[in-house]
Amino acid sequence: MDIWSRFTGKTKVPEEEEQGIESSSPSQPTTTKVSSIFIYPIKSCRGISVSKAPLTPTGFRWDRNWLVVNSKGRAYTQRVEPKLALVDVELPTQAFDESFHLQNDSFMVLKAPGMQPLKICLSKPHEVADGVSVWEWSGSAWDEGAEASQWFSDYLGKPSRLVRFNNDSQVRPVDTDYAKGHRTMFSDGFPFLLASQGSLDAVNQHLEEHVPINRFRPNILVEGCEPFSEDLWTEIKISSFSFLGVKLCSRCKVPSINQATGISGPEPNQTLMKIRSGKVLRPSGKDQNKTYFGQNMVWNWKGCYGKRNDNVVHVGDPVYVIKKVTSAAEAAA
């Protein structure tokens, strides 16, 4: 059984046979490489740019492990609370070493305008919060306690709590129509999001004021490929790690929110509707009014091409496209 079938439960004719596409070999030279890695420890709060990040089946270590919720346990995101964009998150540098072990003095530090810094111990809390929900998923989570609750309640001006995904007892599977057998924590839908510098540059060519990549909140930014070529990638190798491109990333309000100010405007969403809508990219498909930027991925941890002593992706790692489709209209979305 091939990789696609094993992880999606669907039978798929190899693309090189179906469409005449040649699969690239991992031994061939490539100009595409990882240029940046971003981790977002708290969903919808500011990301951290790192030089390396350990892989886990649910995403990079620490990515979307925490979530701010309202009094009913429902997730807050920038869609309704854009002030979350101004919450700075700091983790110890050594937290991104694969050999990192939690100590009693290991903390995550939060900062926001008008607020005193808040320290969150990285050791697991003892309280459990039931009835936590994000999109289609609901379950229990670790509650980070009264001090964190008061901090976010004061900052947002409404009752709030900070919770941490309880991976000891909870599982959040991704949409099985796209990636059967994979799971995530508090991300919108999939454990990894990849975008390219070329795609960002192409969008910015249409804008009077250029936007930075933080508007799109990817985990992996690559360079050295054609604009929007990541739309087509269905199997990617980064260094020795295999990833499956499973779904074009449809965009919401968040790219319109300035991540430095928390203020929203018409761009780049207005431009995306003109050049990256379903009507433009997938004229015979559904969701004509959705816009797309980036590729959602899962780590094909059973399909590695080589053996390494660690599970760490580094800035500068080469990127190989192993399989792809011929157009965005043929990509899953």
mmCIF file of C-alpha atoms in Angstrom:
data_model
loop_
_atom_site.group_PDB
_atom_site.id
_atom_site.type_symbol
_atom_site.label_atom_id
_atom_site.label_comp_id
_atom_site.label_asym_id
_atom_site.label_seq_id
_atom_site.Cartn_x
_atom_site.Cartn_y
_atom_site.Cartn_z
ATOM 1 C CA MET A 1 0.000 0.000 0.000
ATOM 2 C CA ASP A 2 1.424 3.409 -0.950
ATOM 3 C CA ILE A 3 1.862 6.383 1.372
ATOM 4 C CA TRP A 4 -1.306 8.127 0.196
ATOM 5 C CA SER A 5 -3.462 5.065 0.750
ATOM 6 C CA ARG A 6 -1.943 4.260 4.122
ATOM 7 C CA PHE A 7 -2.557 7.742 5.503
ATOM 8 C CA THR A 8 -5.809 8.737 3.761
ATOM 9 C CA GLY A 9 -7.538 5.402 3.327
ATOM 10 C CA LYS A 10 -8.000 6.159 -0.381
ATOM 11 C CA THR A 11 -6.559 4.397 -3.376
ATOM 12 C CA LYS A 12 -4.640 6.777 -5.600
ATOM 13 C CA VAL A 13 -3.021 6.142 -8.946
ATOM 14 C CA PRO A 14 0.587 7.378 -8.817
ATOM 15 C CA GLU A 15 0.655 10.882 -10.238
ATOM 16 C CA GLU A 16 3.623 10.169 -12.436
ATOM 17 C CA GLU A 17 1.520 7.488 -14.178
ATOM 18 C CA GLU A 18 -1.786 9.357 -14.093
ATOM 19 C CA GLN A 19 -0.523 12.749 -15.249
ATOM 20 C CA GLY A 20 2.911 12.090 -16.686
ATOM 21 C CA ILE A 21 4.646 13.865 -13.799
ATOM 22 C CA GLU A 22 8.106 12.703 -12.891
ATOM 23 C CA SER A 23 8.825 12.348 -9.201
ATOM 24 C CA SER A 24 11.997 14.109 -8.155
ATOM 25 C CA SER A 25 14.665 12.087 -6.422
ATOM 26 C CA PRO A 26 15.906 13.044 -2.944
ATOM 27 C CA SER A 27 19.433 12.609 -4.312
ATOM 28 C CA GLN A 28 18.947 15.336 -6.929
ATOM 29 C CA PRO A 29 20.169 18.881 -6.160
ATOM 30 C CA THR A 30 17.497 21.360 -5.077
ATOM 31 C CA THR A 31 17.452 25.133 -4.819
ATOM 32 C CA THR A 32 14.498 25.130 -2.431
ATOM 33 C CA LYS A 33 15.263 25.303 1.279
ATOM 34 C CA VAL A 34 13.711 26.173 4.615
ATOM 35 C CA SER A 35 14.226 29.902 5.227
ATOM 36 C CA SER A 36 12.257 30.339 8.470
ATOM 37 C CA ILE A 37 10.520 28.250 11.130
ATOM 38 C CA PHE A 38 7.746 29.662 13.295
ATOM 39 C CA ILE A 39 6.171 28.263 16.464
ATOM 40 C CA TYR A 40 2.915 29.604 17.930
ATOM 41 C CA PRO A 41 2.752 28.237 21.506
ATOM 42 C CA ILE A 42 -0.588 29.937 22.279
ATOM 43 C CA LYS A 43 -3.159 29.815 19.515
ATOM 44 C CA SER A 44 -3.641 33.279 17.941
ATOM 45 C CA CYS A 45 -0.862 34.904 19.988
ATOM 46 C CA ARG A 46 2.456 35.990 18.491
ATOM 47 C CA GLY A 47 4.751 33.410 17.016
ATOM 48 C CA ILE A 48 8.399 32.706 17.753
ATOM 49 C CA SER A 49 10.985 32.557 14.967
ATOM 50 C CA VAL A 50 13.452 29.745 15.685
ATOM 51 C CA SER A 51 16.450 28.238 13.929
ATOM 52 C CA LYS A 52 15.327 24.665 14.581
ATOM 53 C CA ALA A 53 12.288 22.819 15.877
ATOM 54 C CA PRO A 54 11.707 19.209 16.980
ATOM 55 C CA LEU A 55 8.985 17.304 15.158
ATOM 56 C CA THR A 56 6.110 15.541 16.862
ATOM 57 C CA PRO A 57 3.112 13.811 15.210
ATOM 58 C CA THR A 58 0.889 16.747 16.296
ATOM 59 C CA GLY A 59 3.198 19.459 14.929
ATOM 60 C CA PHE A 60 6.392 21.164 16.006
ATOM 61 C CA ARG A 61 7.064 20.901 19.723
ATOM 62 C CA TRP A 62 5.184 23.631 21.641
ATOM 63 C CA ASP A 63 3.119 24.669 18.610
ATOM 64 C CA ARG A 64 -0.490 25.514 19.563
ATOM 65 C CA ASN A 65 -0.159 23.666 22.872
ATOM 66 C CA TRP A 66 -2.092 26.450 24.663
ATOM 67 C CA LEU A 67 -5.426 28.113 24.033
ATOM 68 C CA VAL A 68 -7.263 31.102 25.508
ATOM 69 C CA VAL A 69 -10.937 30.306 26.125
ATOM 70 C CA ASN A 70 -14.005 32.204 27.279
ATOM 71 C CA SER A 71 -16.186 31.456 30.302
ATOM 72 C CA LYS A 72 -17.846 28.599 28.409
ATOM 73 C CA GLY A 73 -14.546 27.019 27.349
ATOM 74 C CA ARG A 74 -14.840 28.143 23.738
ATOM 75 C CA ALA A 75 -11.644 29.191 21.939
ATOM 76 C CA TYR A 76 -10.749 32.828 21.477
ATOM 77 C CA THR A 77 -8.943 33.580 18.201
ATOM 78 C CA GLN A 78 -7.820 36.754 16.441
ATOM 79 C CA ARG A 79 -10.976 36.570 14.364
ATOM 80 C CA VAL A 80 -12.934 37.922 17.344
ATOM 81 C CA GLU A 81 -10.102 39.070 19.652
ATOM 82 C CA PRO A 82 -7.441 40.710 17.460
ATOM 83 C CA LYS A 83 -5.670 41.972 20.619
ATOM 84 C CA LEU A 84 -4.249 38.464 20.965
ATOM 85 C CA ALA A 85 -1.872 39.398 18.132
ATOM 86 C CA LEU A 86 -0.050 41.677 20.600
ATOM 87 C CA VAL A 87 0.667 38.977 23.174
ATOM 88 C CA ASP A 88 4.382 38.163 23.048
ATOM 89 C CA VAL A 89 5.368 34.621 23.977
ATOM 90 C CA GLU A 90 8.874 33.687 25.081
ATOM 91 C CA LEU A 91 10.215 30.175 25.631
ATOM 92 C CA PRO A 92 13.692 29.136 26.813
ATOM 93 C CA THR A 93 16.059 28.784 23.852
ATOM 94 C CA GLN A 94 16.950 25.267 24.988
ATOM 95 C CA ALA A 95 13.263 24.288 24.783
ATOM 96 C CA PHE A 96 13.857 23.682 21.066
ATOM 97 C CA ASP A 97 16.651 21.175 21.684
ATOM 98 C CA GLU A 98 15.441 17.616 21.210
ATOM 99 C CA SER A 99 17.225 16.663 24.444
ATOM 100 C CA PHE A 100 15.369 19.344 26.461
ATOM 101 C CA HIS A 101 13.973 18.105 29.768
ATOM 102 C CA LEU A 102 11.490 20.088 31.805
ATOM 103 C CA GLN A 103 12.772 21.595 35.034
ATOM 104 C CA ASN A 104 10.804 23.225 37.840
ATOM 105 C CA ASP A 105 12.265 26.563 36.765
ATOM 106 C CA SER A 106 11.309 26.209 33.067
ATOM 107 C CA PHE A 107 8.817 28.920 32.175
ATOM 108 C CA MET A 108 6.931 30.441 29.282
ATOM 109 C CA VAL A 109 6.787 34.247 29.665
ATOM 110 C CA LEU A 110 3.904 36.325 28.315
ATOM 111 C CA LYS A 111 3.988 40.077 27.693
ATOM 112 C CA ALA A 112 1.322 42.438 26.346
ATOM 113 C CA PRO A 113 0.708 46.204 26.228
ATOM 114 C CA GLY A 114 -0.297 47.548 29.632
ATOM 115 C CA MET A 115 0.286 44.200 31.354
ATOM 116 C CA GLN A 116 2.966 42.954 33.729
ATOM 117 C CA PRO A 117 4.846 39.888 32.435
ATOM 118 C CA LEU A 118 3.246 36.564 33.286
ATOM 119 C CA LYS A 119 5.275 33.411 33.892
ATOM 120 C CA ILE A 120 3.698 30.049 33.052
ATOM 121 C CA CYS A 121 5.498 26.972 34.359
ATOM 122 C CA LEU A 122 6.126 24.490 31.551
ATOM 123 C CA SER A 123 5.533 21.543 33.886
ATOM 124 C CA LYS A 124 2.021 20.217 33.504
ATOM 125 C CA PRO A 125 -0.569 21.877 35.758
ATOM 126 C CA HIS A 126 -2.692 19.843 38.125
ATOM 127 C CA GLU A 127 -6.140 21.317 37.444
ATOM 128 C CA VAL A 128 -8.358 20.016 34.637
ATOM 129 C CA ALA A 129 -10.772 22.159 32.647
ATOM 130 C CA ASP A 130 -13.676 20.243 31.109
ATOM 131 C CA GLY A 131 -15.751 21.354 28.143
ATOM 132 C CA VAL A 132 -12.951 23.054 26.196
ATOM 133 C CA SER A 133 -13.770 23.430 22.511
ATOM 134 C CA VAL A 134 -12.051 24.626 19.369
ATOM 135 C CA TRP A 135 -13.940 24.373 16.088
ATOM 136 C CA GLU A 136 -15.358 20.851 15.800
ATOM 137 C CA TRP A 137 -13.432 19.388 18.758
ATOM 138 C CA SER A 138 -14.304 19.405 22.442
ATOM 139 C CA GLY A 139 -12.703 17.703 25.408
ATOM 140 C CA SER A 140 -10.761 18.386 28.576
ATOM 141 C CA ALA A 141 -7.545 20.363 28.925
ATOM 142 C CA TRP A 142 -5.073 21.372 31.603
ATOM 143 C CA ASP A 143 -6.059 24.644 33.299
ATOM 144 C CA GLU A 144 -3.148 27.028 33.872
ATOM 145 C CA GLY A 145 -4.774 28.444 36.984
ATOM 146 C CA ALA A 146 -6.199 31.608 38.516
ATOM 147 C CA GLU A 147 -3.250 33.950 37.854
ATOM 148 C CA ALA A 148 -3.237 33.204 34.119
ATOM 149 C CA SER A 149 -7.029 33.481 34.054
ATOM 150 C CA GLN A 150 -6.928 36.911 35.682
ATOM 151 C CA TRP A 151 -4.149 38.096 33.361
ATOM 152 C CA PHE A 152 -6.071 37.266 30.173
ATOM 153 C CA SER A 153 -9.381 38.441 31.679
ATOM 154 C CA ASP A 154 -7.825 41.826 32.453
ATOM 155 C CA TYR A 155 -6.163 42.056 29.067
ATOM 156 C CA LEU A 156 -9.215 41.107 26.993
ATOM 157 C CA GLY A 157 -11.725 42.764 29.310
ATOM 158 C CA LYS A 158 -13.861 39.647 29.644
ATOM 159 C CA PRO A 159 -13.720 36.333 31.549
ATOM 160 C CA SER A 160 -10.935 34.190 30.113
ATOM 161 C CA ARG A 161 -8.809 31.173 30.953
ATOM 162 C CA LEU A 162 -5.555 29.783 29.597
ATOM 163 C CA VAL A 163 -5.613 26.043 28.995
ATOM 164 C CA ARG A 164 -3.064 23.533 27.719
ATOM 165 C CA PHE A 165 -3.792 20.528 25.526
ATOM 166 C CA ASN A 166 -3.972 17.364 27.628
ATOM 167 C CA ASN A 167 -2.237 14.868 25.370
ATOM 168 C CA ASP A 168 -2.189 12.327 28.187
ATOM 169 C CA SER A 169 -5.899 11.712 27.745
ATOM 170 C CA GLN A 170 -7.103 13.648 24.681
ATOM 171 C CA VAL A 171 -6.741 13.095 20.929
ATOM 172 C CA ARG A 172 -7.813 15.567 18.269
ATOM 173 C CA PRO A 173 -7.771 13.900 14.844
ATOM 174 C CA VAL A 174 -7.462 15.962 11.676
ATOM 175 C CA ASP A 175 -10.152 15.766 9.014
ATOM 176 C CA THR A 176 -10.062 12.138 7.847
ATOM 177 C CA ASP A 177 -11.165 13.181 4.354
ATOM 178 C CA TYR A 178 -7.681 14.642 3.912
ATOM 179 C CA ALA A 179 -5.287 12.854 6.255
ATOM 180 C CA LYS A 180 -6.558 9.727 7.938
ATOM 181 C CA GLY A 181 -4.686 8.655 11.062
ATOM 182 C CA HIS A 182 -3.107 12.030 11.859
ATOM 183 C CA ARG A 183 -3.807 14.369 14.752
ATOM 184 C CA THR A 184 -3.138 17.884 15.976
ATOM 185 C CA MET A 185 -3.549 20.005 19.108
ATOM 186 C CA PHE A 186 -5.088 23.499 18.974
ATOM 187 C CA SER A 187 -4.203 24.421 15.378
ATOM 188 C CA ASP A 188 -7.095 25.317 13.094
ATOM 189 C CA GLY A 189 -7.042 21.984 11.321
ATOM 190 C CA PHE A 190 -3.652 20.460 10.530
ATOM 191 C CA PRO A 191 -0.319 20.221 12.361
ATOM 192 C CA PHE A 192 1.853 22.065 9.799
ATOM 193 C CA LEU A 193 1.395 24.973 7.400
ATOM 194 C CA LEU A 194 3.975 25.635 4.690
ATOM 195 C CA ALA A 195 4.254 28.749 2.513
ATOM 196 C CA SER A 196 6.910 30.146 0.202
ATOM 197 C CA GLN A 197 8.697 33.461 0.025
ATOM 198 C CA GLY A 198 7.935 33.516 -3.687
ATOM 199 C CA SER A 199 4.207 33.401 -2.980
ATOM 200 C CA LEU A 200 4.460 36.235 -0.467
ATOM 201 C CA ASP A 201 6.474 38.313 -2.931
ATOM 202 C CA ALA A 202 3.890 37.659 -5.655
ATOM 203 C CA VAL A 203 1.041 38.880 -3.431
ATOM 204 C CA ASN A 204 3.036 41.934 -2.377
ATOM 205 C CA GLN A 205 3.518 42.926 -6.017
ATOM 206 C CA HIS A 206 -0.208 43.719 -6.044
ATOM 207 C CA LEU A 207 -0.161 45.743 -2.808
ATOM 208 C CA GLU A 208 0.738 49.385 -2.217
ATOM 209 C CA GLU A 209 1.871 48.465 1.302
ATOM 210 C CA HIS A 210 3.698 45.157 1.513
ATOM 211 C CA VAL A 211 2.688 42.698 4.229
ATOM 212 C CA PRO A 212 5.096 40.434 6.130
ATOM 213 C CA ILE A 213 4.756 36.668 6.319
ATOM 214 C CA ASN A 214 3.391 36.863 9.873
ATOM 215 C CA ARG A 215 0.008 37.815 8.373
ATOM 216 C CA PHE A 216 -0.270 34.207 7.134
ATOM 217 C CA ARG A 217 1.175 32.482 10.236
ATOM 218 C CA PRO A 218 2.982 29.545 8.576
ATOM 219 C CA ASN A 219 5.139 27.056 10.471
ATOM 220 C CA ILE A 220 7.586 26.595 7.611
ATOM 221 C CA LEU A 221 8.637 29.255 5.117
ATOM 222 C CA VAL A 222 10.662 28.087 2.126
ATOM 223 C CA GLU A 223 12.562 29.962 -0.555
ATOM 224 C CA GLY A 224 14.016 29.092 -3.953
ATOM 225 C CA CYS A 225 10.801 27.937 -5.647
ATOM 226 C CA GLU A 226 8.310 29.548 -8.016
ATOM 227 C CA PRO A 227 5.402 31.540 -6.543
ATOM 228 C CA PHE A 228 2.511 29.336 -5.429
ATOM 229 C CA SER A 229 4.327 26.162 -6.463
ATOM 230 C CA GLU A 230 3.534 24.786 -2.983
ATOM 231 C CA ASP A 231 -0.114 24.587 -4.102
ATOM 232 C CA LEU A 232 0.840 21.523 -6.122
ATOM 233 C CA TRP A 233 2.999 19.620 -3.638
ATOM 234 C CA THR A 234 1.474 16.392 -2.339
ATOM 235 C CA GLU A 235 4.635 14.782 -1.003
ATOM 236 C CA ILE A 236 7.596 16.825 0.219
ATOM 237 C CA LYS A 237 10.899 15.826 1.762
ATOM 238 C CA ILE A 238 12.561 18.300 4.107
ATOM 239 C CA SER A 239 16.048 17.004 4.872
ATOM 240 C CA SER A 240 15.259 13.341 5.638
ATOM 241 C CA PHE A 241 11.679 13.947 6.776
ATOM 242 C CA SER A 242 8.655 13.146 4.636
ATOM 243 C CA PHE A 243 5.574 15.377 4.699
ATOM 244 C CA LEU A 244 2.277 15.058 2.868
ATOM 245 C CA GLY A 245 0.628 18.138 1.414
ATOM 246 C CA VAL A 246 -3.003 17.371 2.169
ATOM 247 C CA LYS A 247 -5.067 20.534 1.643
ATOM 248 C CA LEU A 248 -4.697 24.065 0.330
ATOM 249 C CA CYS A 249 -5.028 26.491 3.218
ATOM 250 C CA SER A 250 -8.191 28.544 2.913
ATOM 251 C CA ARG A 251 -7.792 31.937 4.535
ATOM 252 C CA CYS A 252 -10.035 33.737 7.008
ATOM 253 C CA LYS A 253 -9.972 37.273 8.437
ATOM 254 C CA VAL A 254 -6.580 36.884 10.143
ATOM 255 C CA PRO A 255 -4.318 37.922 7.208
ATOM 256 C CA SER A 256 -6.102 41.296 7.268
ATOM 257 C CA ILE A 257 -4.989 41.908 10.884
ATOM 258 C CA ASN A 258 -1.749 43.846 11.301
ATOM 259 C CA GLN A 259 0.218 41.646 13.699
ATOM 260 C CA ALA A 260 2.136 44.651 15.051
ATOM 261 C CA THR A 261 -0.955 46.697 15.938
ATOM 262 C CA GLY A 262 -3.908 44.295 16.124
ATOM 263 C CA ILE A 263 -5.818 46.527 13.709
ATOM 264 C CA SER A 264 -7.498 45.031 10.646
ATOM 265 C CA GLY A 265 -7.790 46.497 7.165
ATOM 266 C CA PRO A 266 -8.935 45.425 3.704
ATOM 267 C CA GLU A 267 -5.587 43.999 2.567
ATOM 268 C CA PRO A 268 -4.250 41.526 1.676
ATOM 269 C CA ASN A 269 -7.645 39.783 1.708
ATOM 270 C CA GLN A 270 -9.080 42.059 -0.954
ATOM 271 C CA THR A 271 -6.203 41.201 -3.279
ATOM 272 C CA LEU A 272 -6.369 37.501 -2.415
ATOM 273 C CA MET A 273 -9.981 37.498 -3.548
ATOM 274 C CA LYS A 274 -8.875 38.850 -6.927
ATOM 275 C CA ILE A 275 -5.919 36.538 -7.549
ATOM 276 C CA ARG A 276 -6.273 33.542 -5.162
ATOM 277 C CA SER A 277 -9.986 32.785 -4.897
ATOM 278 C CA GLY A 278 -11.620 29.475 -5.687
ATOM 279 C CA LYS A 279 -13.220 31.192 -8.660
ATOM 280 C CA VAL A 280 -9.749 31.942 -10.050
ATOM 281 C CA LEU A 281 -7.855 28.792 -9.007
ATOM 282 C CA ARG A 282 -10.612 26.181 -9.090
ATOM 283 C CA PRO A 283 -13.296 27.501 -11.459
ATOM 284 C CA SER A 284 -15.154 24.197 -11.660
ATOM 285 C CA GLY A 285 -14.873 23.381 -7.961
ATOM 286 C CA LYS A 286 -16.868 24.342 -4.903
ATOM 287 C CA ASP A 287 -16.077 27.183 -2.462
ATOM 288 C CA GLN A 288 -15.658 29.772 -5.199
ATOM 289 C CA ASN A 289 -15.451 32.613 -2.696
ATOM 290 C CA LYS A 290 -12.738 31.139 -0.499
ATOM 291 C CA THR A 291 -9.164 32.383 -0.842
ATOM 292 C CA TYR A 292 -6.041 30.229 -0.579
ATOM 293 C CA PHE A 293 -2.459 30.769 0.536
ATOM 294 C CA GLY A 294 -0.129 27.992 1.684
ATOM 295 C CA GLN A 295 -0.280 24.226 1.981
ATOM 296 C CA ASN A 296 -1.503 22.288 5.013
ATOM 297 C CA MET A 297 0.748 19.322 5.800
ATOM 298 C CA VAL A 298 1.143 16.307 8.046
ATOM 299 C CA TRP A 299 4.401 14.626 8.974
ATOM 300 C CA ASN A 300 4.600 11.234 7.279
ATOM 301 C CA TRP A 301 6.612 9.881 10.182
ATOM 302 C CA LYS A 302 6.418 6.313 8.841
ATOM 303 C CA GLY A 303 7.798 7.321 5.462
ATOM 304 C CA CYS A 304 11.220 8.821 6.244
ATOM 305 C CA TYR A 305 13.811 8.419 3.497
ATOM 306 C CA GLY A 306 16.771 8.115 5.793
ATOM 307 C CA LYS A 307 17.675 7.770 9.424
ATOM 308 C CA ARG A 308 18.813 10.626 11.632
ATOM 309 C CA ASN A 309 19.742 10.798 15.247
ATOM 310 C CA ASP A 310 17.141 13.467 15.874
ATOM 311 C CA ASN A 311 13.710 14.580 14.676
ATOM 312 C CA VAL A 312 14.625 18.238 14.238
ATOM 313 C CA VAL A 313 13.981 20.472 11.227
ATOM 314 C CA HIS A 314 16.540 23.263 10.758
ATOM 315 C CA VAL A 315 16.555 26.543 8.864
ATOM 316 C CA GLY A 316 18.593 25.840 5.744
ATOM 317 C CA ASP A 317 17.373 22.262 5.330
ATOM 318 C CA PRO A 318 16.834 21.322 1.663
ATOM 319 C CA VAL A 319 13.298 20.817 0.378
ATOM 320 C CA TYR A 320 12.538 18.209 -2.284
ATOM 321 C CA VAL A 321 9.225 17.846 -4.084
ATOM 322 C CA ILE A 322 8.611 14.112 -4.432
ATOM 323 C CA LYS A 323 5.077 14.203 -5.864
ATOM 324 C CA LYS A 324 2.829 16.951 -7.119
ATOM 325 C CA VAL A 325 -0.293 17.619 -9.115
ATOM 326 C CA THR A 326 -0.336 19.729 -12.263
ATOM 327 C CA SER A 327 -2.586 22.592 -11.162
ATOM 328 C CA ALA A 328 -4.271 24.074 -8.109
ATOM 329 C CA ALA A 329 -7.582 22.872 -9.533
ATOM 330 C CA GLU A 330 -6.402 19.283 -8.934
ATOM 331 C CA ALA A 331 -5.132 19.922 -5.395
ATOM 332 C CA ALA A 332 -7.219 18.999 -2.384
ATOM 333 C CA ALA A 333 -8.940 22.028 -0.903
#
